[in-house]
XYZ file of C-alpha atoms in Angstrom:
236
model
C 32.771 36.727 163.481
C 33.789 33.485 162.186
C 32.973 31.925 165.526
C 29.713 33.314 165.269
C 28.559 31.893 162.129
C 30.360 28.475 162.741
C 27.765 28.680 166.129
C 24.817 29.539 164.308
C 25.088 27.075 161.847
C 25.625 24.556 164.283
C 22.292 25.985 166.033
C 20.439 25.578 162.692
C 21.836 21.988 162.221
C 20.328 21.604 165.325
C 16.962 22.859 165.113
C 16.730 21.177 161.630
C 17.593 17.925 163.253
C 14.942 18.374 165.704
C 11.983 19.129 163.263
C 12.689 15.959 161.497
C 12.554 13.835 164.536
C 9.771 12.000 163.281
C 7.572 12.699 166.276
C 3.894 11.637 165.134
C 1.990 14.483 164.122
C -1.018 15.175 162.312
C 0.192 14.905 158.519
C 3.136 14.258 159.212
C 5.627 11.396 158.985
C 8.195 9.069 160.454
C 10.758 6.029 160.138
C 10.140 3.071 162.496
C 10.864 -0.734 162.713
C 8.597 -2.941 163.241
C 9.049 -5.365 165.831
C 5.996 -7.881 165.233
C 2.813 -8.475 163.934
C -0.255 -8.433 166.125
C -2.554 -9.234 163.002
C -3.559 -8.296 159.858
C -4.313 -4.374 160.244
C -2.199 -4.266 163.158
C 1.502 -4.272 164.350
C 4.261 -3.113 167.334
C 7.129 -1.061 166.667
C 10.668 -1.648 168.129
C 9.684 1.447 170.232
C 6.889 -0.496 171.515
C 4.435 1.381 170.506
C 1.184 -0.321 168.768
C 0.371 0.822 164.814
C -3.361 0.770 163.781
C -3.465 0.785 159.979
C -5.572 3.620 158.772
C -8.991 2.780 156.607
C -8.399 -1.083 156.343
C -9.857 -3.742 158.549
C -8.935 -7.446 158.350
C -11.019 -10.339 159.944
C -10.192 -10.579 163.566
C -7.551 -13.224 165.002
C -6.549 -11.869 168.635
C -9.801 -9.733 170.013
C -10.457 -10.765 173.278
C -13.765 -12.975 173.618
C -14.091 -12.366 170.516
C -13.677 -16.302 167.913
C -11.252 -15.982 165.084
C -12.927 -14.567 161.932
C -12.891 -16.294 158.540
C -9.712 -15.590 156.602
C -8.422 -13.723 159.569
C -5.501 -16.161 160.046
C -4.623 -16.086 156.236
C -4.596 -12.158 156.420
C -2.426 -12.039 159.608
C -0.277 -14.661 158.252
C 0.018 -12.190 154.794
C 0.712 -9.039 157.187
C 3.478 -10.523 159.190
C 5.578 -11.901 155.838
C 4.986 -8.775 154.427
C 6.348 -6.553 157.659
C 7.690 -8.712 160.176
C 10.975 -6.939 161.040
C 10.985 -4.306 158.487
C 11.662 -0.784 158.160
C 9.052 1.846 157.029
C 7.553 5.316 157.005
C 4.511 6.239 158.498
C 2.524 9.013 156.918
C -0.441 10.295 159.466
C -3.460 11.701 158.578
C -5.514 14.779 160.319
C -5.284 11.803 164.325
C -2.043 10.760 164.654
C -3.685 8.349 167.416
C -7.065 6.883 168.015
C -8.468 6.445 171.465
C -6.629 3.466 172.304
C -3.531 5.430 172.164
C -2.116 3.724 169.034
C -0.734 5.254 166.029
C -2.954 5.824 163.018
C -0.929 5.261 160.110
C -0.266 4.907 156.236
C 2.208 2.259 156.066
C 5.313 2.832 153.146
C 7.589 -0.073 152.366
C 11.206 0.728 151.494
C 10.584 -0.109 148.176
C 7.504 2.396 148.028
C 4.924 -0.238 148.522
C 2.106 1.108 149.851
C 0.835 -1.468 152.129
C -2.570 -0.440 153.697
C -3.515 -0.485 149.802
C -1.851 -3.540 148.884
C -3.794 -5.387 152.089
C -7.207 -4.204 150.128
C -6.186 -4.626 146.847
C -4.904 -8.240 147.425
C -8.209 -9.320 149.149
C -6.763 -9.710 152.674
C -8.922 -6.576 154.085
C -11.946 -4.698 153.304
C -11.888 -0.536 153.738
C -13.438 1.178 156.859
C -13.233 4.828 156.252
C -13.461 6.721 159.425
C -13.713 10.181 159.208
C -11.922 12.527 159.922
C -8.688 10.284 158.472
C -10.010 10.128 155.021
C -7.149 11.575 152.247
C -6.806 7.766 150.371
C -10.511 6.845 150.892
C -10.714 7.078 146.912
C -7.963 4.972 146.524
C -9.133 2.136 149.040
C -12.384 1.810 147.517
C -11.156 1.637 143.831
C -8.575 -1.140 145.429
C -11.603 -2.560 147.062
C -13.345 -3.064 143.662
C -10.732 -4.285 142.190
C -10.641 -7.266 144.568
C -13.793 -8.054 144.765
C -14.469 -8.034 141.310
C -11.450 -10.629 140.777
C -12.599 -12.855 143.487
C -9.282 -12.504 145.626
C -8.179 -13.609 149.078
C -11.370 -12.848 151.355
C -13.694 -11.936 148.928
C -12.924 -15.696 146.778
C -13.095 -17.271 150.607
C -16.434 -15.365 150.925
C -18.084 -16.674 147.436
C -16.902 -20.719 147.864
C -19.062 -20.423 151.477
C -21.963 -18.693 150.222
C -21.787 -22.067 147.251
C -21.336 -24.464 149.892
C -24.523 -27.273 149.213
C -26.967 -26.316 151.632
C -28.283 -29.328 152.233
C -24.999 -30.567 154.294
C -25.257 -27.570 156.641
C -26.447 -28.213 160.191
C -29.632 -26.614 160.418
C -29.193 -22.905 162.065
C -31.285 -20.056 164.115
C -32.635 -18.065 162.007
C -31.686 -14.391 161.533
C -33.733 -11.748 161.557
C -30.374 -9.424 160.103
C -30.936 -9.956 155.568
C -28.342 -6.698 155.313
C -26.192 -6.693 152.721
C -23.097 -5.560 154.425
C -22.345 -7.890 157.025
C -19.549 -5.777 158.512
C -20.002 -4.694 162.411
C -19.924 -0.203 161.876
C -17.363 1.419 164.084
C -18.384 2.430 167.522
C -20.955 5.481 167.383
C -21.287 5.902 163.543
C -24.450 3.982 161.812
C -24.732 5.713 158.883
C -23.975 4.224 155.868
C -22.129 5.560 152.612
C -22.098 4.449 149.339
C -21.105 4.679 145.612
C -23.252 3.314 143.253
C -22.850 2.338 139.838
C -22.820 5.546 138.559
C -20.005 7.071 140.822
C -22.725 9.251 142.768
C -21.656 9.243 146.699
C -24.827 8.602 148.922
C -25.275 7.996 152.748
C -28.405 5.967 154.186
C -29.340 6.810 157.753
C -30.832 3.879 160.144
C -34.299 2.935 159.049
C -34.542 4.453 155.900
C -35.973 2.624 152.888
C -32.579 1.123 151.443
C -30.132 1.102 154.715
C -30.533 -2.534 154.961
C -29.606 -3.540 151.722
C -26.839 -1.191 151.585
C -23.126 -2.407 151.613
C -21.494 0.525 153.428
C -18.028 1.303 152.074
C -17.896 4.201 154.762
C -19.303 5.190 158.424
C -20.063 8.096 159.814
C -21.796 9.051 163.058
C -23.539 12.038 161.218
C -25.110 13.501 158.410
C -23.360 16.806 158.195
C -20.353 14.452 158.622
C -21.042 12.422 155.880
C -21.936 15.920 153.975
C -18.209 16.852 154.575
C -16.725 14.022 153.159
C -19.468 14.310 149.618
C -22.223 12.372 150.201
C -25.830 13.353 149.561
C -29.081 11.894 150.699
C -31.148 9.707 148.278
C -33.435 11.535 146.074
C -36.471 9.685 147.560
């Protein structure tokens, strides 16, 4: 008898061990290492697989034929004192993975740190919301706010260019794009969401009245999607 329960305790050791192996799952978790920093919103684990930070998006440093984006060497720079050879959990949302087969994650600092947050918060990324990965949206646009309304990292970079004297700039093509938000949307989602003043979540589809002046603080590729996730159309 005692044999018995000496073997199923070791089975249920076991089986515990095995559920907490930290295998990516959708809302789930897991330790790593990271091994380096590919850029700001990205990095590679000592398993070698690649981490794709979920609803942030820093300027672009290593895209192929694609040029370096303003403050995109500041924000990688940022990223890889802030994780470069550290451990951390990774919480997942509802995709563990997108469709480049890398890990969509919530990135945790030992010391709690929460540093998908901290990245928008401290200026060095703005929020792209992609659905269906969307439990911190909230918090990523109240960090957003915050930044922009204290002029930090990008959005400070952002306000010095727009001062620059005109008059010393080479003259340029005109463009026929006057949108407000001047960030590319995700691949296959156009519509834009936003929160205005008063708190009230709306979505502007292309080539409605106000979709080009619209700064879209999410995507989505449709309206019943952008339904889901509390949006309404405009009143007019």
């Amino acid at each position: 008898m005692k044999r018995v329960t000496i073997f199923l305790l070791a089975l249920v050791l076991l089986l515990s061990a095995c559920g907490a192996s930290g295998q990516p799952e959708a809302n789930g978790e897991m330790d790593a290492v990271i091994k380096r920093v590919v850029d700001g919103d990205t990095f590679e684990l000592d398993s070698g697989e690649k981490v794709r930070m979920i609803g942030v998006d820093t300027p672009e440093t290593v895209k192929p034929n694609h040029p370096v984006e303003p403050y995109g060497k500041e924000a990688s720079n940022y990223s890889k004192e802030l994780l470069t050879g550290k451990k951390v959990k990774l919480k997942f949302d509802v995709e563990p993975y997108d469709k480049y087969k890398r890990l969509l994650a919530y990135v945790y600092l030992e010391d709690g740190t929460f540093v998908n947050e901290k990245l928008v918060r401290d200026g060095y990324a703005r929020i792209m919301t992609i659905p269906p990965n969307v439990a911190q949206a909230e918090l990523f646009l109240a960090a957003e706010r915050e930044a922009r309304e204290q002029n930090r990292g990008l959005w400070a970079f952002e306000g010095q260019q727009a001062e620059a004297p005109k008059e010393k700039a080479k003259p340029k093509k005109q463009s026929n794009n006057n949108t407000a938000a001047d960030t590319t949307p995700p691949e296959g989602k156009t519509i834009k969401g936003n929160i205005n003043s008063k708190g009230e979540k709306i979505y502007h589809v292309p080539g409605s009245a106000s979709y080009e002046q619209t700064k879209a603080e999410m995507w989505f590729s449709t309206e019943e999607e952008a339904q889901q996730a509390g949006f309404r159309a405009p009143k007019r």
